[in-house]
Structures are given as C-alpha cells and as structure tokens.
PDB file of C-alpha atoms in Angstrom:
ATOM      1  CA  MET A   1      -7.643   4.598 -27.421  1.00 47.00           C
ATOM      2  CA  ASN A   2      -7.407   4.027 -23.665  1.00 48.00           C
ATOM      3  CA  ALA A   3      -5.863   7.063 -21.952  1.00 50.00           C
ATOM      4  CA  SER A   4      -3.274   4.870 -20.259  1.00 52.00           C
ATOM      5  CA  SER A   5      -1.886   3.761 -23.640  1.00 61.00           C
ATOM      6  CA  LEU A   6      -1.501   7.256 -25.071  1.00 73.00           C
ATOM      7  CA  PRO A   7       2.027   8.606 -25.622  1.00 78.00           C
ATOM      8  CA  HIS A   8       3.331  10.793 -22.809  1.00 83.00           C
ATOM      9  CA  ALA A   9       2.984  14.049 -24.774  1.00 78.00           C
ATOM     10  CA  GLU A  10      -0.703  13.424 -25.524  1.00 78.00           C
ATOM     11  CA  ARG A  11      -1.539  12.177 -22.062  1.00 79.00           C
ATOM     12  CA  THR A  12      -0.018  15.269 -20.427  1.00 84.00           C
ATOM     13  CA  ALA A  13      -1.013  17.826 -23.076  1.00 78.00           C
ATOM     14  CA  ALA A  14      -2.993  19.904 -20.567  1.00 83.00           C
ATOM     15  CA  GLU A  15      -0.144  20.039 -18.046  1.00 86.00           C
ATOM     16  CA  LYS A  16       2.036  23.123 -17.712  1.00 87.00           C
ATOM     17  CA  ARG A  17       5.518  22.907 -19.191  1.00 91.00           C
ATOM     18  CA  GLU A  18       8.508  25.214 -19.088  1.00 90.00           C
ATOM     19  CA  ALA A  19       9.339  26.932 -22.369  1.00 90.00           C
ATOM     20  CA  ASP A  20      13.064  26.218 -22.161  1.00 91.00           C
ATOM     21  CA  LEU A  21      14.787  23.078 -23.400  1.00 93.00           C
ATOM     22  CA  HIS A  22      17.894  21.786 -21.609  1.00 92.00           C
ATOM     23  CA  HIS A  23      20.761  19.612 -22.796  1.00 93.00           C
ATOM     24  CA  ILE A  24      21.856  16.986 -20.258  1.00 94.00           C
ATOM     25  CA  ILE A  25      24.367  14.124 -20.422  1.00 96.00           C
ATOM     26  CA  LEU A  26      23.862  10.582 -19.159  1.00 97.00           C
ATOM     27  CA  SER A  27      26.731  10.045 -16.724  1.00 96.00           C
ATOM     28  CA  LYS A  28      25.805   7.111 -14.482  1.00 97.00           C
ATOM     29  CA  ILE A  29      23.534   4.053 -14.437  1.00 98.00           C
ATOM     30  CA  ASP A  30      22.696   2.073 -11.303  1.00 95.00           C
ATOM     31  CA  GLN A  31      20.832  -1.211 -11.597  1.00 92.00           C
ATOM     32  CA  VAL A  32      18.356  -1.433  -8.708  1.00 89.00           C
ATOM     33  CA  ASN A  33      16.999  -4.824  -9.750  1.00 86.00           C
ATOM     34  CA  ASP A  34      16.106  -6.726 -12.917  1.00 88.00           C
ATOM     35  CA  ASN A  35      13.393  -4.219 -13.816  1.00 88.00           C
ATOM     36  CA  ILE A  36      14.523  -0.813 -12.534  1.00 90.00           C
ATOM     37  CA  ARG A  37      17.407   1.471 -13.395  1.00 94.00           C
ATOM     38  CA  LEU A  38      18.403   4.766 -11.791  1.00 95.00           C
ATOM     39  CA  LEU A  39      19.965   7.075 -14.361  1.00 97.00           C
ATOM     40  CA  ARG A  40      21.942  10.160 -13.454  1.00 97.00           C
ATOM     41  CA  PHE A  41      22.397  13.034 -15.924  1.00 96.00           C
ATOM     42  CA  GLN A  42      24.928  15.822 -15.618  1.00 94.00           C
ATOM     43  CA  VAL A  43      23.428  19.296 -15.839  1.00 91.00           C
ATOM     44  CA  SER A  44      24.875  22.752 -15.753  1.00 79.00           C
ATOM     45  CA  PRO A  45      23.222  25.173 -13.296  1.00 69.00           C
ATOM     46  CA  THR A  46      19.820  25.799 -14.789  1.00 61.00           C
ATOM     47  CA  LYS A  47      16.386  27.020 -13.915  1.00 63.00           C
ATOM     48  CA  ARG A  48      15.240  25.314 -10.749  1.00 80.00           C
ATOM     49  CA  PHE A  49      12.510  22.754 -10.969  1.00 92.00           C
ATOM     50  CA  ARG A  50      10.065  21.924  -8.203  1.00 95.00           C
ATOM     51  CA  PRO A  51      10.162  18.602  -6.361  1.00 96.00           C
ATOM     52  CA  GLY A  52       7.636  16.259  -7.957  1.00 95.00           C
ATOM     53  CA  GLN A  53       7.993  17.490 -11.528  1.00 95.00           C
ATOM     54  CA  TRP A  54       8.781  15.329 -14.542  1.00 95.00           C
ATOM     55  CA  LEU A  55      10.749  15.659 -17.750  1.00 96.00           C
ATOM     56  CA  ASP A  56       9.826  15.439 -21.397  1.00 96.00           C
ATOM     57  CA  VAL A  57      12.858  13.466 -22.597  1.00 97.00           C
ATOM     58  CA  TYR A  58      13.856  13.664 -26.263  1.00 97.00           C
ATOM     59  CA  LEU A  59      16.196  10.818 -27.153  1.00 97.00           C
ATOM     60  CA  PRO A  60      18.338  10.311 -30.272  1.00 95.00           C
ATOM     61  CA  GLY A  61      16.400   8.588 -33.038  1.00 94.00           C
ATOM     62  CA  ILE A  62      13.103   8.439 -31.087  1.00 95.00           C
ATOM     63  CA  ARG A  63      10.234  10.491 -32.504  1.00 90.00           C
ATOM     64  CA  GLN A  64       8.077  10.582 -29.401  1.00 90.00           C
ATOM     65  CA  ALA A  65       9.215  12.164 -26.147  1.00 94.00           C
ATOM     66  CA  GLY A  66       9.376   9.976 -23.086  1.00 94.00           C
ATOM     67  CA  GLY A  67       8.019  11.135 -19.758  1.00 93.00           C
ATOM     68  CA  PHE A  68      10.019  10.387 -16.606  1.00 94.00           C
ATOM     69  CA  THR A  69       9.650  11.863 -13.130  1.00 92.00           C
ATOM     70  CA  ILE A  70      12.692  13.439 -11.495  1.00 95.00           C
ATOM     71  CA  THR A  71      13.753  11.526  -8.377  1.00 95.00           C
ATOM     72  CA  SER A  72      16.530  13.898  -7.357  1.00 94.00           C
ATOM     73  CA  THR A  73      16.031  17.345  -5.811  1.00 94.00           C
ATOM     74  CA  PRO A  74      16.514  20.944  -6.954  1.00 93.00           C
ATOM     75  CA  GLN A  75      19.520  21.139  -4.629  1.00 91.00           C
ATOM     76  CA  ASP A  76      21.148  18.202  -6.439  1.00 92.00           C
ATOM     77  CA  ALA A  77      20.888  20.099  -9.724  1.00 90.00           C
ATOM     78  CA  GLN A  78      22.367  23.269  -8.247  1.00 81.00           C
ATOM     79  CA  TRP A  79      25.538  22.104  -6.560  1.00 64.00           C
ATOM     80  CA  SER A  80      27.666  25.143  -5.840  1.00 57.00           C
ATOM     81  CA  GLY A  81      30.986  24.896  -7.650  1.00 57.00           C
ATOM     82  CA  LYS A  82      30.176  21.466  -9.061  1.00 66.00           C
ATOM     83  CA  THR A  83      28.253  19.968 -11.923  1.00 77.00           C
ATOM     84  CA  GLY A  84      24.778  19.177 -10.694  1.00 89.00           C
ATOM     85  CA  TYR A  85      22.670  16.234 -11.716  1.00 93.00           C
ATOM     86  CA  LEU A  86      19.165  15.028 -12.408  1.00 95.00           C
ATOM     87  CA  GLU A  87      18.146  11.472 -11.531  1.00 96.00           C
ATOM     88  CA  LEU A  88      15.406   9.421 -13.179  1.00 96.00           C
ATOM     89  CA  ALA A  89      14.015   5.999 -12.256  1.00 93.00           C
ATOM     90  CA  VAL A  90      13.174   4.006 -15.379  1.00 93.00           C
ATOM     91  CA  GLN A  91      11.485   0.623 -15.357  1.00 89.00           C
ATOM     92  CA  LYS A  92      12.202  -1.907 -18.081  1.00 91.00           C
ATOM     93  CA  SER A  93       9.558  -1.594 -20.791  1.00 91.00           C
ATOM     94  CA  PRO A  94      10.609  -3.005 -24.186  1.00 94.00           C
ATOM     95  CA  ASN A  95       7.408  -1.787 -25.869  1.00 91.00           C
ATOM     96  CA  ASN A  96       7.950   1.812 -24.788  1.00 92.00           C
ATOM     97  CA  PRO A  97      10.582   3.284 -27.179  1.00 95.00           C
ATOM     98  CA  PRO A  98      11.992   5.974 -24.829  1.00 96.00           C
ATOM     99  CA  ALA A  99      12.255   3.532 -21.911  1.00 95.00           C
ATOM    100  CA  ALA A 100      13.728   0.867 -24.191  1.00 96.00           C
ATOM    101  CA  TRP A 101      16.418   3.339 -25.339  1.00 98.00           C
ATOM    102  CA  LEU A 102      17.337   4.083 -21.724  1.00 98.00           C
ATOM    103  CA  TRP A 103      17.618   0.334 -21.113  1.00 97.00           C
ATOM    104  CA  ARG A 104      20.154  -0.265 -23.867  1.00 98.00           C
ATOM    105  CA  PRO A 105      23.569  -1.630 -22.750  1.00 97.00           C
ATOM    106  CA  GLU A 106      25.441   0.914 -20.664  1.00 97.00           C
ATOM    107  CA  GLY A 107      28.351   1.096 -23.067  1.00 97.00           C
ATOM    108  CA  GLU A 108      26.033   2.196 -25.863  1.00 98.00           C
ATOM    109  CA  ILE A 109      24.392   5.115 -24.054  1.00 98.00           C
ATOM    110  CA  LEU A 110      26.695   6.419 -21.286  1.00 98.00           C
ATOM    111  CA  GLY A 111      27.929   9.869 -22.269  1.00 97.00           C
ATOM    112  CA  SER A 112      25.004  10.454 -24.614  1.00 97.00           C
ATOM    113  CA  GLY A 113      23.337  13.836 -24.669  1.00 96.00           C
ATOM    114  CA  VAL A 114      19.564  14.186 -24.503  1.00 96.00           C
ATOM    115  CA  ILE A 115      17.169  17.128 -24.583  1.00 96.00           C
ATOM    116  CA  VAL A 116      14.646  17.656 -21.780  1.00 96.00           C
ATOM    117  CA  ARG A 117      11.828  19.990 -20.829  1.00 95.00           C
ATOM    118  CA  ILE A 118      10.486  20.382 -17.276  1.00 95.00           C
ATOM    119  CA  GLY A 119       6.762  19.989 -16.624  1.00 95.00           C
ATOM    120  CA  GLY A 120       4.127  18.896 -14.150  1.00 93.00           C
ATOM    121  CA  SER A 121       2.021  20.410 -11.364  1.00 93.00           C
ATOM    122  CA  PHE A 122       2.033  17.643  -8.723  1.00 94.00           C
ATOM    123  CA  VAL A 123       4.684  19.404  -6.682  1.00 96.00           C
ATOM    124  CA  TRP A 124       5.978  20.732  -3.419  1.00 96.00           C
ATOM    125  CA  PRO A 125       5.026  23.229  -2.129  1.00 95.00           C
ATOM    126  CA  PRO A 126       1.348  22.303  -2.628  1.00 96.00           C
ATOM    127  CA  PRO A 127      -0.317  24.960  -4.786  1.00 93.00           C
ATOM    128  CA  GLY A 128      -2.651  27.299  -2.927  1.00 93.00           C
ATOM    129  CA  VAL A 129      -1.719  26.050   0.543  1.00 96.00           C
ATOM    130  CA  ASP A 130      -0.134  28.255   3.213  1.00 96.00           C
ATOM    131  CA  LEU A 131       2.989  26.356   4.303  1.00 94.00           C
ATOM    132  CA  THR A 132       2.708  27.670   7.852  1.00 94.00           C
ATOM    133  CA  SER A 133      -0.682  25.942   8.123  1.00 97.00           C
ATOM    134  CA  ILE A 134       0.776  22.466   7.448  1.00 97.00           C
ATOM    135  CA  LYS A 135       1.285  20.597  10.701  1.00 97.00           C
ATOM    136  CA  ARG A 136       1.325  17.060   9.291  1.00 98.00           C
ATOM    137  CA  LEU A 137       2.432  15.834   5.872  1.00 98.00           C
ATOM    138  CA  VAL A 138       1.358  12.357   4.747  1.00 98.00           C
ATOM    139  CA  PHE A 139       2.815  10.519   1.750  1.00 97.00           C
ATOM    140  CA  VAL A 140       1.019   7.448   0.388  1.00 96.00           C
ATOM    141  CA  ALA A 141       3.088   5.517  -2.149  1.00 93.00           C
ATOM    142  CA  GLY A 142       2.252   2.395  -4.118  1.00 84.00           C
ATOM    143  CA  GLY A 143       3.098   1.333  -7.651  1.00 55.00           C
ATOM    144  CA  VAL A 144       6.354  -0.445  -8.341  1.00 43.00           C
ATOM    145  CA  GLY A 145       6.050  -3.965  -7.006  1.00 32.00           C
ATOM    146  CA  ILE A 146       2.259  -4.081  -7.210  1.00 34.00           C
ATOM    147  CA  LYS A 147       1.194  -6.925  -9.417  1.00 32.00           C
ATOM    148  CA  TYR A 148       1.294  -5.739 -13.025  1.00 30.00           C
ATOM    149  CA  VAL A 149      -1.183  -8.362 -14.200  1.00 29.00           C
ATOM    150  CA  ARG A 150      -3.992  -6.374 -12.586  1.00 33.00           C
ATOM    151  CA  PHE A 151      -3.293  -3.377 -14.831  1.00 32.00           C
ATOM    152  CA  ARG A 152      -2.405  -4.732 -18.248  1.00 32.00           C
ATOM    153  CA  THR A 153      -2.862  -1.390 -20.010  1.00 35.00           C
ATOM    154  CA  PHE A 154      -0.775   0.397 -17.385  1.00 38.00           C
ATOM    155  CA  THR A 155       2.815   0.155 -18.576  1.00 42.00           C
ATOM    156  CA  PHE A 156       5.785  -0.650 -16.354  1.00 39.00           C
ATOM    157  CA  THR A 157       7.265   2.772 -17.082  1.00 43.00           C
ATOM    158  CA  ARG A 158       4.244   4.536 -15.663  1.00 48.00           C
ATOM    159  CA  LEU A 159       4.225   2.271 -12.619  1.00 48.00           C
ATOM    160  CA  THR A 160       7.701   3.550 -11.800  1.00 52.00           C
ATOM    161  CA  ARG A 161       6.512   7.133 -12.127  1.00 57.00           C
ATOM    162  CA  LEU A 162       3.819   6.588  -9.523  1.00 58.00           C
ATOM    163  CA  PHE A 163       6.353   6.595  -6.700  1.00 69.00           C
ATOM    164  CA  SER A 164       9.011   8.901  -8.102  1.00 85.00           C
ATOM    165  CA  PRO A 165       7.430  12.306  -7.281  1.00 92.00           C
ATOM    166  CA  LEU A 166       7.248  11.447  -3.594  1.00 94.00           C
ATOM    167  CA  ILE A 167      10.912  10.490  -3.253  1.00 95.00           C
ATOM    168  CA  SER A 168      11.925  13.816  -4.786  1.00 95.00           C
ATOM    169  CA  ILE A 169       9.618  15.764  -2.462  1.00 96.00           C
ATOM    170  CA  LEU A 170      10.650  13.839   0.658  1.00 95.00           C
ATOM    171  CA  THR A 171      14.384  14.081  -0.086  1.00 94.00           C
ATOM    172  CA  HIS A 172      13.999  17.798  -0.732  1.00 94.00           C
ATOM    173  CA  LEU A 173      12.361  18.214   2.679  1.00 93.00           C
ATOM    174  CA  TYR A 174      15.106  16.109   4.283  1.00 90.00           C
ATOM    175  CA  GLN A 175      17.646  18.593   2.930  1.00 88.00           C
ATOM    176  CA  GLN A 176      15.870  21.445   4.707  1.00 85.00           C
ATOM    177  CA  SER A 177      16.244  22.612   8.289  1.00 75.00           C
ATOM    178  CA  ALA A 178      14.353  20.346  10.690  1.00 72.00           C
ATOM    179  CA  SER A 179      12.982  23.418  12.456  1.00 74.00           C
ATOM    180  CA  VAL A 180      10.770  24.297   9.477  1.00 79.00           C
ATOM    181  CA  LEU A 181       9.365  20.807   8.783  1.00 88.00           C
ATOM    182  CA  PRO A 182       5.916  19.505   9.699  1.00 93.00           C
ATOM    183  CA  GLN A 183       5.377  16.053  11.168  1.00 95.00           C
ATOM    184  CA  ILE A 184       5.858  13.504   8.350  1.00 96.00           C
ATOM    185  CA  GLN A 185       4.160  10.148   7.790  1.00 97.00           C
ATOM    186  CA  PHE A 186       5.313   8.002   4.847  1.00 97.00           C
ATOM    187  CA  LEU A 187       3.237   4.933   3.924  1.00 97.00           C
ATOM    188  CA  TYR A 188       4.756   2.708   1.242  1.00 95.00           C
ATOM    189  CA  THR A 189       3.081  -0.426  -0.060  1.00 92.00           C
ATOM    190  CA  THR A 190       4.885  -2.853  -2.337  1.00 89.00           C
ATOM    191  CA  ARG A 191       5.186  -6.550  -3.034  1.00 87.00           C
ATOM    192  CA  PHE A 192       7.544  -8.626  -0.901  1.00 87.00           C
ATOM    193  CA  PRO A 193      10.824  -9.088  -2.810  1.00 85.00           C
ATOM    194  CA  LYS A 194      11.278 -12.767  -3.531  1.00 79.00           C
ATOM    195  CA  ASN A 195      14.718 -12.086  -4.990  1.00 78.00           C
ATOM    196  CA  GLY A 196      17.341  -9.418  -4.464  1.00 73.00           C
ATOM    197  CA  GLY A 197      16.736  -8.542  -0.824  1.00 76.00           C
ATOM    198  CA  LEU A 198      16.266  -5.009   0.433  1.00 76.00           C
ATOM    199  CA  SER A 199      18.112  -3.444  -2.475  1.00 75.00           C
ATOM    200  CA  SER A 200      15.404  -4.632  -4.859  1.00 82.00           C
ATOM    201  CA  ILE A 201      12.764  -2.509  -3.120  1.00 87.00           C
ATOM    202  CA  LEU A 202      12.898   0.762  -4.994  1.00 88.00           C
ATOM    203  CA  PHE A 203      14.284   3.565  -2.795  1.00 91.00           C
ATOM    204  CA  PHE A 204      14.104   1.497   0.398  1.00 91.00           C
ATOM    205  CA  ASP A 205      17.717   2.279   1.325  1.00 90.00           C
ATOM    206  CA  ARG A 206      17.155   5.964   0.698  1.00 92.00           C
ATOM    207  CA  LEU A 207      13.979   6.023   2.772  1.00 92.00           C
ATOM    208  CA  HIS A 208      15.603   4.062   5.574  1.00 89.00           C
ATOM    209  CA  GLN A 209      18.474   6.542   5.715  1.00 89.00           C
ATOM    210  CA  ILE A 210      16.172   9.570   5.721  1.00 90.00           C
ATOM    211  CA  PHE A 211      14.008   8.293   8.553  1.00 89.00           C
ATOM    212  CA  LYS A 212      16.949   6.913  10.524  1.00 84.00           C
ATOM    213  CA  GLU A 213      19.001  10.095  10.477  1.00 78.00           C
ATOM    214  CA  GLY A 214      16.431  12.885  10.522  1.00 64.00           C
ATOM    215  CA  SER A 215      15.938  14.750  13.800  1.00 68.00           C
ATOM    216  CA  TYR A 216      12.441  15.882  12.860  1.00 73.00           C
ATOM    217  CA  ASP A 217       9.168  14.162  13.804  1.00 88.00           C
ATOM    218  CA  ARG A 218       8.671  11.452  11.192  1.00 91.00           C
ATOM    219  CA  ASN A 219       7.433   7.881  10.714  1.00 94.00           C
ATOM    220  CA  PHE A 220       7.929   5.401   7.868  1.00 95.00           C
ATOM    221  CA  THR A 221       5.702   2.342   7.452  1.00 95.00           C
ATOM    222  CA  LEU A 222       6.399  -0.261   4.780  1.00 93.00           C
ATOM    223  CA  PHE A 223       3.481  -2.545   3.887  1.00 93.00           C
ATOM    224  CA  LEU A 224       4.609  -5.758   2.183  1.00 90.00           C
ATOM    225  CA  THR A 225       2.043  -7.745   0.246  1.00 89.00           C
ATOM    226  CA  GLN A 226       2.377 -11.446  -0.542  1.00 87.00           C
ATOM    227  CA  CYS A 227       4.637 -12.096   2.430  1.00 86.00           C
ATOM    228  CA  SER A 228       4.568 -13.985   5.713  1.00 81.00           C
ATOM    229  CA  GLU A 229       6.066 -13.024   9.063  1.00 79.00           C
ATOM    230  CA  VAL A 230       8.652 -15.776   8.571  1.00 80.00           C
ATOM    231  CA  GLU A 231       9.700 -14.340   5.206  1.00 79.00           C
ATOM    232  CA  LYS A 232       9.778 -10.810   6.596  1.00 76.00           C
ATOM    233  CA  ASN A 233      11.942 -11.798   9.561  1.00 77.00           C
ATOM    234  CA  LYS A 234      14.299 -13.727   7.296  1.00 75.00           C
ATOM    235  CA  LEU A 235      14.832 -10.645   5.134  1.00 72.00           C
ATOM    236  CA  PHE A 236      14.748  -7.879   7.753  1.00 70.00           C
ATOM    237  CA  GLY A 237      15.588  -9.684  10.973  1.00 67.00           C
ATOM    238  CA  PRO A 238      13.356 -10.560  13.934  1.00 56.00           C
ATOM    239  CA  ALA A 239      13.464  -6.980  15.245  1.00 50.00           C
ATOM    240  CA  SER A 240      12.257  -5.496  11.955  1.00 53.00           C
ATOM    241  CA  GLY A 241       9.879  -2.640  12.463  1.00 49.00           C
ATOM    242  CA  ALA A 242      10.730  -2.300  16.142  1.00 45.00           C
ATOM    243  CA  ALA A 243      12.307   1.135  15.769  1.00 54.00           C
ATOM    244  CA  ASP A 244      10.132   4.064  16.781  1.00 67.00           C
ATOM    245  CA  LYS A 245      10.349   5.726  13.391  1.00 84.00           C
ATOM    246  CA  GLU A 246      10.140   2.717  11.068  1.00 89.00           C
ATOM    247  CA  ARG A 247       7.692  -0.175  10.863  1.00 90.00           C
ATOM    248  CA  ILE A 248       7.434  -3.105   8.468  1.00 89.00           C
ATOM    249  CA  ILE A 249       4.043  -4.776   8.179  1.00 90.00           C
ATOM    250  CA  CYS A 250       3.022  -7.886   6.261  1.00 90.00           C
ATOM    251  CA  GLY A 251      -0.227  -7.018   4.522  1.00 90.00           C
ATOM    252  CA  ARG A 252      -1.848  -4.353   2.406  1.00 90.00           C
ATOM    253  CA  LEU A 253      -2.223  -0.726   3.309  1.00 93.00           C
ATOM    254  CA  ASP A 254      -5.851  -0.414   4.394  1.00 94.00           C
ATOM    255  CA  SER A 255      -8.280   2.388   5.210  1.00 95.00           C
ATOM    256  CA  ARG A 256      -7.711   2.132   8.952  1.00 96.00           C
ATOM    257  CA  SER A 257      -3.959   2.636   8.611  1.00 96.00           C
ATOM    258  CA  LEU A 258      -4.575   5.525   6.236  1.00 97.00           C
ATOM    259  CA  LEU A 259      -6.956   7.307   8.599  1.00 98.00           C
ATOM    260  CA  ASP A 260      -4.588   6.711  11.512  1.00 97.00           C
ATOM    261  CA  ALA A 261      -1.842   8.411   9.480  1.00 98.00           C
ATOM    262  CA  VAL A 262      -3.829  11.643   9.020  1.00 98.00           C
ATOM    263  CA  GLY A 263      -4.356  11.857  12.744  1.00 97.00           C
ATOM    264  CA  PRO A 264      -7.209  12.912  15.025  1.00 97.00           C
ATOM    265  CA  VAL A 265     -10.221  14.626  13.456  1.00 98.00           C
ATOM    266  CA  LYS A 266      -9.616  17.814  15.442  1.00 98.00           C
ATOM    267  CA  ASP A 267      -6.130  18.211  13.912  1.00 98.00           C
ATOM    268  CA  ARG A 268      -6.878  17.322  10.293  1.00 98.00           C
ATOM    269  CA  LYS A 269      -7.259  20.911   9.114  1.00 97.00           C
ATOM    270  CA  GLY A 270      -3.462  21.057   9.308  1.00 98.00           C
ATOM    271  CA  VAL A 271      -2.889  17.920   7.218  1.00 98.00           C
ATOM    272  CA  VAL A 272      -1.730  17.699   3.580  1.00 98.00           C
ATOM    273  CA  VAL A 273      -1.674  14.324   1.799  1.00 98.00           C
ATOM    274  CA  TYR A 274       0.133  13.300  -1.398  1.00 97.00           C
ATOM    275  CA  VAL A 275      -1.133  10.053  -2.961  1.00 95.00           C
ATOM    276  CA  CYS A 276       0.763   8.204  -5.707  1.00 91.00           C
ATOM    277  CA  GLY A 277      -0.410   4.763  -6.740  1.00 86.00           C
ATOM    278  CA  VAL A 278      -1.956   2.538  -9.330  1.00 84.00           C
ATOM    279  CA  PRO A 279      -5.442   3.574 -10.503  1.00 85.00           C
ATOM    280  CA  SER A 280      -7.664   1.569  -8.179  1.00 85.00           C
ATOM    281  CA  MET A 281      -5.554   2.385  -5.118  1.00 88.00           C
ATOM    282  CA  THR A 282      -5.363   6.084  -5.901  1.00 91.00           C
ATOM    283  CA  ASP A 283      -9.069   6.441  -6.609  1.00 93.00           C
ATOM    284  CA  GLU A 284     -10.037   4.515  -3.477  1.00 94.00           C
ATOM    285  CA  PHE A 285      -7.697   6.311  -1.092  1.00 95.00           C
ATOM    286  CA  VAL A 286      -8.275   9.800  -2.483  1.00 96.00           C
ATOM    287  CA  SER A 287     -12.034   9.301  -2.194  1.00 97.00           C
ATOM    288  CA  LEU A 288     -11.652   8.028   1.355  1.00 98.00           C
ATOM    289  CA  LEU A 289      -9.418  10.889   2.439  1.00 98.00           C
ATOM    290  CA  ARG A 290     -11.409  13.659   0.800  1.00 98.00           C
ATOM    291  CA  GLY A 291     -14.548  12.325   2.465  1.00 97.00           C
ATOM    292  CA  ALA A 292     -12.953  11.803   5.883  1.00 98.00           C
ATOM    293  CA  GLU A 293     -14.227  13.942   8.733  1.00 98.00           C
ATOM    294  CA  GLY A 294     -12.104  17.024   9.258  1.00 98.00           C
ATOM    295  CA  MET A 295     -10.191  16.746   5.964  1.00 98.00           C
ATOM    296  CA  ASP A 296     -10.109  19.532   3.372  1.00 97.00           C
ATOM    297  CA  ASP A 297     -10.426  17.858  -0.043  1.00 95.00           C
ATOM    298  CA  LYS A 298      -8.175  20.530  -1.582  1.00 95.00           C
ATOM    299  CA  ARG A 299      -5.347  19.323   0.650  1.00 98.00           C
ATOM    300  CA  VAL A 300      -5.507  15.746  -0.670  1.00 98.00           C
ATOM    301  CA  LEU A 301      -3.320  15.770  -3.779  1.00 97.00           C
ATOM    302  CA  CYS A 302      -2.791  13.124  -6.441  1.00 93.00           C
ATOM    303  CA  GLU A 303      -1.494  12.788  -9.969  1.00 85.00           C
ATOM    304  CA  LYS A 304      -3.260  10.582 -12.487  1.00 78.00           C
ATOM    305  CA  TRP A 305      -1.584   9.018 -15.520  1.00 65.00           C
ATOM    306  CA  TRP A 306      -4.702   7.329 -16.828  1.00 63.00           C
TER     307      TRP A 306
END
C-alpha cells in the first residue's frame, strides 16, 4: 500500500504522542469555502501542546482515528478565566471517514464530544536549536489550492494539513513580545481563487492581519498560480502588494525567491526554515535549502505525510 493512503495512525506510528487523552466539545464551525471548514472545540485548561502539533481524533462510530493539525495556539487553549479552544482546519474528503464525519451538517455534530490525543514533532521551538541563535525565520507554505490532480493518492485532508502547522507557529509568535522575535519571512503559494474572493484563500485574512499589525520585522509574500495581473488587480486592487510588508505575485514560488528569503550567505547560519507543502514541492525546496551555501541542513525542517 502506498504510504500516502495509509490510515493516520499507521502513517504516524513512529511519531511521539502524549499518553493522555482529552475530551473536547465541538462548539463552532466556520465555512471558509466549498472545501474547507474551520472547527473550534471547547477545552478545559489542559496540558499545553506545542505549536505545529496535531491531534489523533477519535470520533463517535468511527473505528480509525483521524489526524488533524491544530491551527490555534497554546495560548488559545489556556485562556485565563475562560474556556479555551482548539481549532482544526478540515478539508472536504468524503472517502476519509473522520473528515467526512466532521463535514456532516452542523446541526448533527455541533455540541458533540470527541476524544483527542496530542502528537507530532514538527514544532516550535525547533528541536536542538538555540533560540538566541535564530536571527531569521522563514516559513514556506504550499498545499491547499495546489492542483489536486497532480497528487491523486494524496488526499484533500492531508493537503489541508500541509499548511496548518505553520499558521499555528506563526500565530503563536505573533502573540509574543516583538522584542524577542527574529526577522520573519512567510512565503505562501496557492492557486488563484476563481470563486469566493480573498476569504476562500485559507488563512489569508489571518496572515494579512498578522503582518499588517505586527511591529516586528516581517514580510509576507503570496504567490498565486494560474492567475494574470488583470485577475490579481481585480481581486486585490491595483495597489496590491505595494505595502512594504506584504507582496502578491502572479506565478509560482521559485528557487530564486526561496534563496532570497533566506538572505545573504554570510548571515545564513542564523536562519531556520520550516517547509510545508505537497511532496514534489517539499522535496525540491528542502533539497535546495539544505544544499545552499551557508545553510545548516539541521535548521531546514519539514514534515512528510507520504
């Protein structure tokens, strides 16, 4: 059996998991677009997870556990004096029983309790790296919106997970004091939304807000495939990408843009890169970065679901 078609539990059998199980309650569902839902679960104060981790999700009547990456932050789960929450992004996948359950009509599942276990090692802080040595942090995200037909064995649910760890890590950093943050570069490649506008680009509004409001040194570049300048300007306006901290580019994320993001060779010893993408993109970019002059291959991190 192809590794990409294995159930979540088998595919992640070698990954570390917490021993404890937690009961959480589905309290809110937001429809991002026709294929993606954001689900919020109420949690009581519990053991903190690390940004980037995922959940084994045990759903009523489903034998196999689903695997979904947490898109909220540890702070969100630990609200002082309030009920905290966990958020998951789930893409429509009728052939995946756990995802299909979470895509049932809202009235059938809101208020339902589920059992979860925390796992995963693709996290912040990066294991084995001295945080004081990190001068530049680069996120490379691609998955949701990339043409599914190229990866027929790679399910929609897993495509959603490719981006989710990075939004949790970035939002966690945004919640920290700007004085302790490194310089941040966020490169996001996705397909131009033919329908639904900006809201149909997963986490675009959240990313826009983070990079608009933050006082720290940061840059966000959105690469839109299958689009023209006319289409881009119609959706974003003629001044799109003109802001110092945010750019929108028609075209694919390429090696030149990637190497520009990690900065000058002399400064690359202070760079850490997180790469989340579909198989060919991840393999290509990780190989490029680990072989780039001045880069430490142990500081180029990725998570593979295949």
